[in-house]
PDB file of N, CA and C in Angstrom:
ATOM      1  N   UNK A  19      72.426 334.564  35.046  1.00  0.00           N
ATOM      2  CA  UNK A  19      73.487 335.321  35.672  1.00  0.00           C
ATOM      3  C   UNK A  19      74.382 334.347  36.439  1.00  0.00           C
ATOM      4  N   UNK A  20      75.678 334.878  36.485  1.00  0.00           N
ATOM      5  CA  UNK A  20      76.622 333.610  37.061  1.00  0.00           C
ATOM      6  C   UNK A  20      77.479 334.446  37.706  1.00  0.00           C
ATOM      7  N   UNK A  21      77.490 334.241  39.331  1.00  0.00           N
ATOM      8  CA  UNK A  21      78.121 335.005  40.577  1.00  0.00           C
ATOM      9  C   UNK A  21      79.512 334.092  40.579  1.00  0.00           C
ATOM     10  N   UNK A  22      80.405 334.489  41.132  1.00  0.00           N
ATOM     11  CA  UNK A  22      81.801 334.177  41.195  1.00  0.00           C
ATOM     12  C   UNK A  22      82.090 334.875  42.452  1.00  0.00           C
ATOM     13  N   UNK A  23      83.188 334.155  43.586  1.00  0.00           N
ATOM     14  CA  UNK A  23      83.787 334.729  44.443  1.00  0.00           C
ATOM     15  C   UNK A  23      85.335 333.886  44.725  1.00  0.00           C
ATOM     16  N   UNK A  24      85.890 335.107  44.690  1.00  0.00           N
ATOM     17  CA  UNK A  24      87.907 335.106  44.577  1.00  0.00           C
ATOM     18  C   UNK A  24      88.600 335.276  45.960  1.00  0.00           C
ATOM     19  N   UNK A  25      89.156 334.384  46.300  1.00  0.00           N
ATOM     20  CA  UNK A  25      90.102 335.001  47.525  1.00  0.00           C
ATOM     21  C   UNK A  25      91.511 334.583  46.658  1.00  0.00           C
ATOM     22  N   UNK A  26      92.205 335.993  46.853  1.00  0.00           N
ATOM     23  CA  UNK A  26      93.508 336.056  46.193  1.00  0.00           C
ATOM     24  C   UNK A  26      94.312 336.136  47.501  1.00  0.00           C
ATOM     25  N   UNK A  27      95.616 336.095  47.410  1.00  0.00           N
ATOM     26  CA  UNK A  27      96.965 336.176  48.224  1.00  0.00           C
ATOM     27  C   UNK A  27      97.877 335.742  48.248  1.00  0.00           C
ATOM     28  N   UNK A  28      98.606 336.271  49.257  1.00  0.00           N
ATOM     29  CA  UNK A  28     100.107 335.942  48.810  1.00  0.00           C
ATOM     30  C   UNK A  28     100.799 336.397  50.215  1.00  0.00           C
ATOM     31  N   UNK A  29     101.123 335.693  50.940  1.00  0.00           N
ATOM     32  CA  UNK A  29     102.195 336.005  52.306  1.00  0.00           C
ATOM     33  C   UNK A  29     101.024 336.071  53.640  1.00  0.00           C
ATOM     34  N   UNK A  30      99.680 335.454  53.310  1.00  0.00           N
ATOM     35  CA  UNK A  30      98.524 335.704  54.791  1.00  0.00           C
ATOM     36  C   UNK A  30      98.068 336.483  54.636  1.00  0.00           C
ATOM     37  N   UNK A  31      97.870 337.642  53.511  1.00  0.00           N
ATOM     38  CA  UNK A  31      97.449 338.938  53.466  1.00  0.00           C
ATOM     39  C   UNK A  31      96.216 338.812  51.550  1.00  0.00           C
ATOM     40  N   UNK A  32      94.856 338.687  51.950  1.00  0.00           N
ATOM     41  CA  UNK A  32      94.080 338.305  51.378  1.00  0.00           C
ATOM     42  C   UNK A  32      93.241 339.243  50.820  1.00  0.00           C
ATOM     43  N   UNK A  33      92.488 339.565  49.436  1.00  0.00           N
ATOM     44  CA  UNK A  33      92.089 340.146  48.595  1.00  0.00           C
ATOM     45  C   UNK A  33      90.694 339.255  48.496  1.00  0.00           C
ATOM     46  N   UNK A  34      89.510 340.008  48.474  1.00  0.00           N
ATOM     47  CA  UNK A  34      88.150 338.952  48.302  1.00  0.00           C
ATOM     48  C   UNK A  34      87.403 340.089  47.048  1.00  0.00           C
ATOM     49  N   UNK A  35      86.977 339.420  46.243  1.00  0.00           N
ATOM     50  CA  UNK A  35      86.164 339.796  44.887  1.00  0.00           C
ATOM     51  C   UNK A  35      85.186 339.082  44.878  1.00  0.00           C
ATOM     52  N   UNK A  36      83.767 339.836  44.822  1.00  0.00           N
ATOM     53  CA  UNK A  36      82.624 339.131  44.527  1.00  0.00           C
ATOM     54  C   UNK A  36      81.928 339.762  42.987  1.00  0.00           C
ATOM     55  N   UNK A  37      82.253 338.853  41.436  1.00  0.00           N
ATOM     56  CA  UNK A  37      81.911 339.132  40.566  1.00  0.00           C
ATOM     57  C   UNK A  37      80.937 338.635  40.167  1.00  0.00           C
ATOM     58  N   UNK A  38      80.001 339.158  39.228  1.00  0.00           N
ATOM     59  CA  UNK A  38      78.241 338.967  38.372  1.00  0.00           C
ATOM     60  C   UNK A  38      78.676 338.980  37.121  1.00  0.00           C
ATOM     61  N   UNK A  39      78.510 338.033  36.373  1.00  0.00           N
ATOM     62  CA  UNK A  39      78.715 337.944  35.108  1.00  0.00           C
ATOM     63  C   UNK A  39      77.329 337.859  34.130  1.00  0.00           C
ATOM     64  N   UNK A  40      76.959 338.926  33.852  1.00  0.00           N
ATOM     65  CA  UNK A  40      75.726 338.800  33.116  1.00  0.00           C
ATOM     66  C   UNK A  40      75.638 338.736  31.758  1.00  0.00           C
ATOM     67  N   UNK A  41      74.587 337.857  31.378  1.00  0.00           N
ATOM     68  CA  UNK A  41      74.183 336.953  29.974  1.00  0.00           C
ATOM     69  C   UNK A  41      74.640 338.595  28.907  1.00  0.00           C
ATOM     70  N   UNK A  42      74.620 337.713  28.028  1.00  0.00           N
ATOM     71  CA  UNK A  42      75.305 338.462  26.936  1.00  0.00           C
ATOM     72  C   UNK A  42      74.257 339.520  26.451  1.00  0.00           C
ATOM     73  N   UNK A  43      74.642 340.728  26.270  1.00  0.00           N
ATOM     74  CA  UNK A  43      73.470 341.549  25.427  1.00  0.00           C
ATOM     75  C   UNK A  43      74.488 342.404  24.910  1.00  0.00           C
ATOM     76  N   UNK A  44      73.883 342.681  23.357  1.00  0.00           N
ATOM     77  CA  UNK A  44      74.567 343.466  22.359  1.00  0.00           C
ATOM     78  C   UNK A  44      76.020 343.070  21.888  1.00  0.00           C
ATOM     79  N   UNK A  45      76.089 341.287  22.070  1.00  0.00           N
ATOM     80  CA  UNK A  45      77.253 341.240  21.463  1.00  0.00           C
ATOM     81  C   UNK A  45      78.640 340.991  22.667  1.00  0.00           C
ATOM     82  N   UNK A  46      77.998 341.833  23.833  1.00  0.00           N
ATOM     83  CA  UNK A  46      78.867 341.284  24.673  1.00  0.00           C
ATOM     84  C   UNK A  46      78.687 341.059  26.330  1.00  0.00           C
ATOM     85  N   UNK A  47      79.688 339.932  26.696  1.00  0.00           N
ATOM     86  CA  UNK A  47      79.387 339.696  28.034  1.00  0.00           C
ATOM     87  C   UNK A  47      79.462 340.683  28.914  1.00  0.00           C
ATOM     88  N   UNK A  48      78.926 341.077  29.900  1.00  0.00           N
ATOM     89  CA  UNK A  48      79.232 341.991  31.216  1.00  0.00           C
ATOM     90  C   UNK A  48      79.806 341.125  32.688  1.00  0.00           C
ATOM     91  N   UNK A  49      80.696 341.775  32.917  1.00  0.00           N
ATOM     92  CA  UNK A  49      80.860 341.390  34.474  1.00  0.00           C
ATOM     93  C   UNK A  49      81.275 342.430  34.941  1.00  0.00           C
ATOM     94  N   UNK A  50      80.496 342.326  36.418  1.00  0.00           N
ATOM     95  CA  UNK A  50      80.681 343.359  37.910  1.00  0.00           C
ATOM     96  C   UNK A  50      81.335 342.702  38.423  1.00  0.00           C
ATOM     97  N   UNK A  51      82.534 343.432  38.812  1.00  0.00           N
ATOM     98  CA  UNK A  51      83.485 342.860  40.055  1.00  0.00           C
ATOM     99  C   UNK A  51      83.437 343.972  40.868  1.00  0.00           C
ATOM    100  N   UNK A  52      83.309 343.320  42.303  1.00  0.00           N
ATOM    101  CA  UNK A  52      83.203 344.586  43.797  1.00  0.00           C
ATOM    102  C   UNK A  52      84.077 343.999  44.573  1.00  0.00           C
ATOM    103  N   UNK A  53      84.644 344.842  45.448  1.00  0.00           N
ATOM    104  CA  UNK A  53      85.728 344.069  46.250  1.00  0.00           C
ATOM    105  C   UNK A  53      84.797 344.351  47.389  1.00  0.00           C
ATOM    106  N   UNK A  54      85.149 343.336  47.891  1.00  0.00           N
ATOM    107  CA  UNK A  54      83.924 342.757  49.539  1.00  0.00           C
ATOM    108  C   UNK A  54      85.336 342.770  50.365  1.00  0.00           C
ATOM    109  N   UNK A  55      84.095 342.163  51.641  1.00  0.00           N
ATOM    110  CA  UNK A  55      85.295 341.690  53.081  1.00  0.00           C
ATOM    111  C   UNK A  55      85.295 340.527  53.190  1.00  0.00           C
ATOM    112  N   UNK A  56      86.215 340.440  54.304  1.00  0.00           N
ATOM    113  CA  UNK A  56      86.500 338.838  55.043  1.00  0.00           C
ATOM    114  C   UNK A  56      85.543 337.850  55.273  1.00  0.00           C
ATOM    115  N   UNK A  57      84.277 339.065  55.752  1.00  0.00           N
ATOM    116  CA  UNK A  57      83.264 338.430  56.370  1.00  0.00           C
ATOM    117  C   UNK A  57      82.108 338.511  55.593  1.00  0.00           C
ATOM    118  N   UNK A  58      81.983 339.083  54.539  1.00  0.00           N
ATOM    119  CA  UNK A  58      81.388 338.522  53.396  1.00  0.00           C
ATOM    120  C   UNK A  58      81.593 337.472  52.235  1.00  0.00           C
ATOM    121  N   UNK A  59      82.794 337.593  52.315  1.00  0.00           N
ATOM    122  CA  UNK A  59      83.744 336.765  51.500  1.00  0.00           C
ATOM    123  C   UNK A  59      82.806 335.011  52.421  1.00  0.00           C
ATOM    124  N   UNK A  60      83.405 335.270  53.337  1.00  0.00           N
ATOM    125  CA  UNK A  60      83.006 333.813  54.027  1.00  0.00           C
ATOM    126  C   UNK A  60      81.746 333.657  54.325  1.00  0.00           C
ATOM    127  N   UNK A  61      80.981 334.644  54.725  1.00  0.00           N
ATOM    128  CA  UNK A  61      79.134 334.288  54.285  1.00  0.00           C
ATOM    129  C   UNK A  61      78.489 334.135  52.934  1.00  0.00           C
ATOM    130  N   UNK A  62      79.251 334.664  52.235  1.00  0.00           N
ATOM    131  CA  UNK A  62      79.040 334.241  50.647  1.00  0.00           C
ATOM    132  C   UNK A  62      79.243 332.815  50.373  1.00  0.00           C
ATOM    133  N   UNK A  63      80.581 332.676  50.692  1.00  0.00           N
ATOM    134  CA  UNK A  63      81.046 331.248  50.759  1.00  0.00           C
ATOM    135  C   UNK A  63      80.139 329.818  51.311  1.00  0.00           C
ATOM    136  N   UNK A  64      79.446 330.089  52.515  1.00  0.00           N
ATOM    137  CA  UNK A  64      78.420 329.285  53.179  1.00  0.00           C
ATOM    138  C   UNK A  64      77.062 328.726  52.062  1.00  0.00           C
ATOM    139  N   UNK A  65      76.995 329.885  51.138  1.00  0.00           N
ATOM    140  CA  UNK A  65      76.195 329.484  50.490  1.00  0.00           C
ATOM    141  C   UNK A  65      76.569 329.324  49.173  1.00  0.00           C
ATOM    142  N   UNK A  66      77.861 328.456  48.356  1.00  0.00           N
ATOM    143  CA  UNK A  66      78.347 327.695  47.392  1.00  0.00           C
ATOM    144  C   UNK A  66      77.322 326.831  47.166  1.00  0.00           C
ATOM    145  N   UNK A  67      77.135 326.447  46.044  1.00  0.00           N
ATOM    146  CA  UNK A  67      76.967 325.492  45.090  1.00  0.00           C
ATOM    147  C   UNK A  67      78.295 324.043  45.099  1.00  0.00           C
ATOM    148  N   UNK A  68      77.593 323.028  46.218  1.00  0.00           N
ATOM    149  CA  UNK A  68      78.176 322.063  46.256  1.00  0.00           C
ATOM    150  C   UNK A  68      78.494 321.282  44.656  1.00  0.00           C
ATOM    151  N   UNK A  69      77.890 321.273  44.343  1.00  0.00           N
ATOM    152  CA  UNK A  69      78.166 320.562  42.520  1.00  0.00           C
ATOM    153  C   UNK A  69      79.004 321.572  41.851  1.00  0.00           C
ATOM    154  N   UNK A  70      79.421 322.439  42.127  1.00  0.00           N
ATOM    155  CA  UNK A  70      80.667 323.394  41.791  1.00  0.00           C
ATOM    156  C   UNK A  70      82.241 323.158  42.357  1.00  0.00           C
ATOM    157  N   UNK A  71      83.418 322.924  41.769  1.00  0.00           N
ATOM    158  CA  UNK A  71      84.351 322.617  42.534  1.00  0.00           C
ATOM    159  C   UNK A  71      85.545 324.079  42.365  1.00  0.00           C
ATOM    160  N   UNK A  72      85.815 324.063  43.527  1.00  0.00           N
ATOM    161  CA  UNK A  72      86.859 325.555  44.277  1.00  0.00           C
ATOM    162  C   UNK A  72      88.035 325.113  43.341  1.00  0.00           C
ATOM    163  N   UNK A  73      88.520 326.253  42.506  1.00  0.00           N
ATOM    164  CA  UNK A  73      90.010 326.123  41.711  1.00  0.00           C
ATOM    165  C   UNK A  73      90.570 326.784  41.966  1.00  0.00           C
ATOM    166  N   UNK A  74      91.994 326.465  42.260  1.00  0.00           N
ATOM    167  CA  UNK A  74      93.197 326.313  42.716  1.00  0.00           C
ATOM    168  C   UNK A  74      94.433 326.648  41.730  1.00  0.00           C
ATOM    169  N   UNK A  75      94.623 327.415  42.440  1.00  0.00           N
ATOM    170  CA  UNK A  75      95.691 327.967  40.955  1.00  0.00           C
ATOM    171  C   UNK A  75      96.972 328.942  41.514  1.00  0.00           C
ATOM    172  N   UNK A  76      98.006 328.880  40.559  1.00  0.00           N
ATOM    173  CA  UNK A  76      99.544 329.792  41.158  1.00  0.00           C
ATOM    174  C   UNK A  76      99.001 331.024  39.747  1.00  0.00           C
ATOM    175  N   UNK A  77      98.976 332.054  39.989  1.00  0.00           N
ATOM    176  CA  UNK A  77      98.939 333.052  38.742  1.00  0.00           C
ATOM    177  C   UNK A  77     100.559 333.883  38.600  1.00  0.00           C
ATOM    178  N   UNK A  78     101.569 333.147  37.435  1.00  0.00           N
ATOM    179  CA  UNK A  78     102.155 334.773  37.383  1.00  0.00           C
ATOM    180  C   UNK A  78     102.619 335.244  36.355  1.00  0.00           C
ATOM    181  N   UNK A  79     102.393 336.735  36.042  1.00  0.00           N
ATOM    182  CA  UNK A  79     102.575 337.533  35.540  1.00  0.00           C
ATOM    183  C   UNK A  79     103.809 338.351  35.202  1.00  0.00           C
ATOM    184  N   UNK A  80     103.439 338.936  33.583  1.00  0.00           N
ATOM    185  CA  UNK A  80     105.167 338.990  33.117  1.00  0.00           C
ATOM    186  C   UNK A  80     104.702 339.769  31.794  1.00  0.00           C
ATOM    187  N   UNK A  81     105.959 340.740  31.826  1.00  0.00           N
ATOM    188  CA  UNK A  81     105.801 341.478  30.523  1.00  0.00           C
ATOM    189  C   UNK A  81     106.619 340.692  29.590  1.00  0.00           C
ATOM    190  N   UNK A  82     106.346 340.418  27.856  1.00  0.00           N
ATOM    191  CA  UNK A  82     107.045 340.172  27.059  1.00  0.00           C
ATOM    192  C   UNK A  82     107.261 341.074  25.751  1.00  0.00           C
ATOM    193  N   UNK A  83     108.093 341.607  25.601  1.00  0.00           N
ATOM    194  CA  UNK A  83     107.861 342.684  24.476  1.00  0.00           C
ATOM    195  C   UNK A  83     106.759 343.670  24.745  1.00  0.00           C
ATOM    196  N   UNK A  84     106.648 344.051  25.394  1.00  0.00           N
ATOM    197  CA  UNK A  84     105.572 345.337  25.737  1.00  0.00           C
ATOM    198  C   UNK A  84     104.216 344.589  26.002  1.00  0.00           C
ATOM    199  N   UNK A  85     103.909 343.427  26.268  1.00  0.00           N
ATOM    200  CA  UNK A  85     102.789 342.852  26.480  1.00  0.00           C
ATOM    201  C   UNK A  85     103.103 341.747  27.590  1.00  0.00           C
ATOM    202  N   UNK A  86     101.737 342.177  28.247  1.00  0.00           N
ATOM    203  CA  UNK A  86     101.349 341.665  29.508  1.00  0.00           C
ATOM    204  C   UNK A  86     100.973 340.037  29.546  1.00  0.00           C
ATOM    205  N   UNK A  87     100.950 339.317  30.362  1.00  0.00           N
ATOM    206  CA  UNK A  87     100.959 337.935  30.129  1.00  0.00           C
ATOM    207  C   UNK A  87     100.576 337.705  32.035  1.00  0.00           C
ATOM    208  N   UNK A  88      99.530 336.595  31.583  1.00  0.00           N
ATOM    209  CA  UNK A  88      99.263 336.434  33.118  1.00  0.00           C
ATOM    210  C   UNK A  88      99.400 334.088  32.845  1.00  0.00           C
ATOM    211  N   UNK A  89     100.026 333.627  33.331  1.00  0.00           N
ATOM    212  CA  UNK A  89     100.217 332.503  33.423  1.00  0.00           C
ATOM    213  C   UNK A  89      99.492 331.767  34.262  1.00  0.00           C
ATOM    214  N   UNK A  90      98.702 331.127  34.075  1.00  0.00           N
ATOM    215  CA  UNK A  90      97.883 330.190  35.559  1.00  0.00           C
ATOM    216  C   UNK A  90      98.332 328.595  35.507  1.00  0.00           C
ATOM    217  N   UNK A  91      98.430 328.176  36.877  1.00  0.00           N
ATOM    218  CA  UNK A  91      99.258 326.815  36.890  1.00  0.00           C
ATOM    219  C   UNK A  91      97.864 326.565  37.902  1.00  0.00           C
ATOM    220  N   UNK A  92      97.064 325.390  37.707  1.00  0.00           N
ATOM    221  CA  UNK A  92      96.192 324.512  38.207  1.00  0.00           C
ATOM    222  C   UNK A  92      96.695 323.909  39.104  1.00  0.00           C
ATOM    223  N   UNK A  93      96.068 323.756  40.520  1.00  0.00           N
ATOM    224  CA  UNK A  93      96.792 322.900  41.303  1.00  0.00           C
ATOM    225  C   UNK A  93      96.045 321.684  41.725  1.00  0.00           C
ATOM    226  N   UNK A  94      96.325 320.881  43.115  1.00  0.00           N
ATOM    227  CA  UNK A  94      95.428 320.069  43.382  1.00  0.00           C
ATOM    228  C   UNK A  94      94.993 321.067  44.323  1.00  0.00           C
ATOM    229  N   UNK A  95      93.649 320.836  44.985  1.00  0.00           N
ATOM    230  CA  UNK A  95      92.320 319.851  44.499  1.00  0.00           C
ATOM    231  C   UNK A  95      91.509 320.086  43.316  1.00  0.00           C
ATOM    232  N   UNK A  96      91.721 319.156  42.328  1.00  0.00           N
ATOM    233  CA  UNK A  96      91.108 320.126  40.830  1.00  0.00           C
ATOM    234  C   UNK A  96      90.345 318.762  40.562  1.00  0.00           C
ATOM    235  N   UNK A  97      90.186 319.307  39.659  1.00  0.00           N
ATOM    236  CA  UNK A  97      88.879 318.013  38.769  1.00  0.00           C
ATOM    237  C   UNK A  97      90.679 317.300  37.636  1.00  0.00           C
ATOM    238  N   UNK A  98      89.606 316.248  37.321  1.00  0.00           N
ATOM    239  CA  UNK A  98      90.660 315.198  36.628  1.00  0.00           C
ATOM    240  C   UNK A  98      91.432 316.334  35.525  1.00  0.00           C
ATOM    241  N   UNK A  99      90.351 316.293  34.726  1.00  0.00           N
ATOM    242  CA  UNK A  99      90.732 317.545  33.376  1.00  0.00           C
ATOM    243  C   UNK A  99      91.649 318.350  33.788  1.00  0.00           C
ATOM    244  N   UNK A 100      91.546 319.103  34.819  1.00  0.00           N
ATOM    245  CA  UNK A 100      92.668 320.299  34.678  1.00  0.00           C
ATOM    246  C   UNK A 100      93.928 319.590  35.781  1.00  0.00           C
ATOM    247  N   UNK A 101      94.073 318.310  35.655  1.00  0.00           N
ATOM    248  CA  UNK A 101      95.374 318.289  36.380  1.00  0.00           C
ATOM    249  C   UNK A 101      96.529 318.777  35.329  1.00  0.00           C
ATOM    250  N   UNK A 102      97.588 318.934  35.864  1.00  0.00           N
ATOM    251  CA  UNK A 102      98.543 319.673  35.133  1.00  0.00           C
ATOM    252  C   UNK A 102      98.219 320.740  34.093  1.00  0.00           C
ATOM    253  N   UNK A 103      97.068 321.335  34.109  1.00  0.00           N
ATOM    254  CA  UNK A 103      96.761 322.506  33.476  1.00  0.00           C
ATOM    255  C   UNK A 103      97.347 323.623  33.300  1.00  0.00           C
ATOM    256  N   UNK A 104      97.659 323.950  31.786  1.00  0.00           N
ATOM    257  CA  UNK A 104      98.856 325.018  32.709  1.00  0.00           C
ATOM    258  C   UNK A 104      97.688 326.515  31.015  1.00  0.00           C
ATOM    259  N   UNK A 105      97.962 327.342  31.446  1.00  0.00           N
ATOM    260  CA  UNK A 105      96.707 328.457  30.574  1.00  0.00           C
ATOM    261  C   UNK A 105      97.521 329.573  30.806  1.00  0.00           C
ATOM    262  N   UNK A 106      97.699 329.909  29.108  1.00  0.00           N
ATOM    263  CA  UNK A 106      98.530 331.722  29.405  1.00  0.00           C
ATOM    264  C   UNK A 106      97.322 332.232  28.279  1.00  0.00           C
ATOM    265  N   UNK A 107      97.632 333.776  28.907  1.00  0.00           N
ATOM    266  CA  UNK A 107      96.096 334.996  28.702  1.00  0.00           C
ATOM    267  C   UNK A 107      97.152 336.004  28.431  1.00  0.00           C
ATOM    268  N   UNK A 108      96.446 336.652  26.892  1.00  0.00           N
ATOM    269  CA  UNK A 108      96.950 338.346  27.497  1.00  0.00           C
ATOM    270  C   UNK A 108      95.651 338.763  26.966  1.00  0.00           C
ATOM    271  N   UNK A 109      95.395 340.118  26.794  1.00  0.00           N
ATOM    272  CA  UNK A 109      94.759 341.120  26.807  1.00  0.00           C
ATOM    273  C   UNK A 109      95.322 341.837  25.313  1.00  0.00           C
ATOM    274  N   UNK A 110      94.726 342.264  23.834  1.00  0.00           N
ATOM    275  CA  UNK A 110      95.241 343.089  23.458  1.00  0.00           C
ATOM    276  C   UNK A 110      94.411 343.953  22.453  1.00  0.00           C
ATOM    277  N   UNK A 111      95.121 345.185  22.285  1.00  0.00           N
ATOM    278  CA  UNK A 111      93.778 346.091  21.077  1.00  0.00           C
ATOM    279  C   UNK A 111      94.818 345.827  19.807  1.00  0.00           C
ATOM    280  N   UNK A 112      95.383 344.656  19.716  1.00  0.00           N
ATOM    281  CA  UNK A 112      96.575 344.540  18.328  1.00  0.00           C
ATOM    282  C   UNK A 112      95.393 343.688  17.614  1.00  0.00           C
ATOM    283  N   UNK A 113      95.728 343.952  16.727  1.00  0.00           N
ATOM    284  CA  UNK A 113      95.370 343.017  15.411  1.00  0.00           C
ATOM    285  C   UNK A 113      95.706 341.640  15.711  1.00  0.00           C
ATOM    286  N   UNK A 114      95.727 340.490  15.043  1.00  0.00           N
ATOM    287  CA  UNK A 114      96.247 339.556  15.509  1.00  0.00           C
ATOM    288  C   UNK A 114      97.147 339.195  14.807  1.00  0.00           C
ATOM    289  N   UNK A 115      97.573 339.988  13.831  1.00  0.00           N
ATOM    290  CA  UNK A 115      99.082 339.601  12.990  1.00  0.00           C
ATOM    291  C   UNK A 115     100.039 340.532  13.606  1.00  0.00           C
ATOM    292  N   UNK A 116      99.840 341.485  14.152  1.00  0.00           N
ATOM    293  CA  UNK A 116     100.880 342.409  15.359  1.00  0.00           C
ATOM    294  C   UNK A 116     100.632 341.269  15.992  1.00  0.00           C
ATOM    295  N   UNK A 117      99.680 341.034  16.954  1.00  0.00           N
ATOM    296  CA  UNK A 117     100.000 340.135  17.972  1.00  0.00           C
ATOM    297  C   UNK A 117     100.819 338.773  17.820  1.00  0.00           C
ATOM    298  N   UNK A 118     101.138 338.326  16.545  1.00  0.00           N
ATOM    299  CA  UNK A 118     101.663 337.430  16.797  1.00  0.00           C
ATOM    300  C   UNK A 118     102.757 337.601  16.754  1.00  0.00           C
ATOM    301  N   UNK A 119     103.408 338.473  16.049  1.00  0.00           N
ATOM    302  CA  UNK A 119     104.817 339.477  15.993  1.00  0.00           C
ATOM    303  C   UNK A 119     105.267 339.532  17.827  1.00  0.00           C
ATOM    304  N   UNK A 120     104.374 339.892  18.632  1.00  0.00           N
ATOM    305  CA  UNK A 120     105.348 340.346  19.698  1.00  0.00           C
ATOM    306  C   UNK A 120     104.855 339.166  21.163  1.00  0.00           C
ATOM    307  N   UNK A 121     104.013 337.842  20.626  1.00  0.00           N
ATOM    308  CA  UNK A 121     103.878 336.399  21.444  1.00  0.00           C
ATOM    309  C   UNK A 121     105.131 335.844  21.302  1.00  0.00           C
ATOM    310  N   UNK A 122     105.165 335.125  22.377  1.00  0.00           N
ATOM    311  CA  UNK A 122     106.443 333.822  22.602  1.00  0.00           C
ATOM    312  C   UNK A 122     105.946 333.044  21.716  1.00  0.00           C
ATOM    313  N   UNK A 123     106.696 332.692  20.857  1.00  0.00           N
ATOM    314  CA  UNK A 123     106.353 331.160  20.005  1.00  0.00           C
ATOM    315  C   UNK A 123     107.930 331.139  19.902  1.00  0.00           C
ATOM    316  N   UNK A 124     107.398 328.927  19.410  1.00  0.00           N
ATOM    317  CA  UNK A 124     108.943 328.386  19.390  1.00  0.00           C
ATOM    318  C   UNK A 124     109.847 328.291  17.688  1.00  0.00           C
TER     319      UNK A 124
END
């Protein structure tokens, strides 16, 4: 099982997610996401996994042709690998020959 914890924000005003991602059964992964507090958020935090490194990231988001697009830009303090990392995601129930019909390509 592999725990994850998120502090999101934007303007001083902070969002904390504590997600469980459990091993695969029947084909597919599970994850629990719960939204926690401040003060779990940061007692959770106390007990990190030092050999784990905190990522850093700008996320933004954008419709293109009726599809959702979430952009992540890596920042510093990152590991070597993801300097200038830059990762776009969508989400879709299209086929993947619709989907490529309504992706940005050059």
């Amino acid at each position: 099982m592999q725990a994850r914890l998120r502090k999101r924000g934007k303007n001083g005003h902070h969002s904390y997610t504590h997600t469980l991602r459990k091993p695969e059964q029947l084909g597919q992964i599970v994850e629990v996401k719960t939204p926690i507090s401040q003060r779990d958020w940061t007692n959770m935090s106390a007990q990190a996994d030092e050999h784990h490194l905190k990522i850093y990231k700008k996320r933004r988001c954008f419709l293109h042709n009726n599809q959702y697009f979430q952009l992540d830009l890596y920042q510093q303090p990152c590991h070597q690998r993801c300097e200038g990392l830059i990762l776009l995601e969508t989400y879709s129930t299209l086929h993947t020959e619709e989907l490529q019909l309504v992706c940005p390509h050059s």
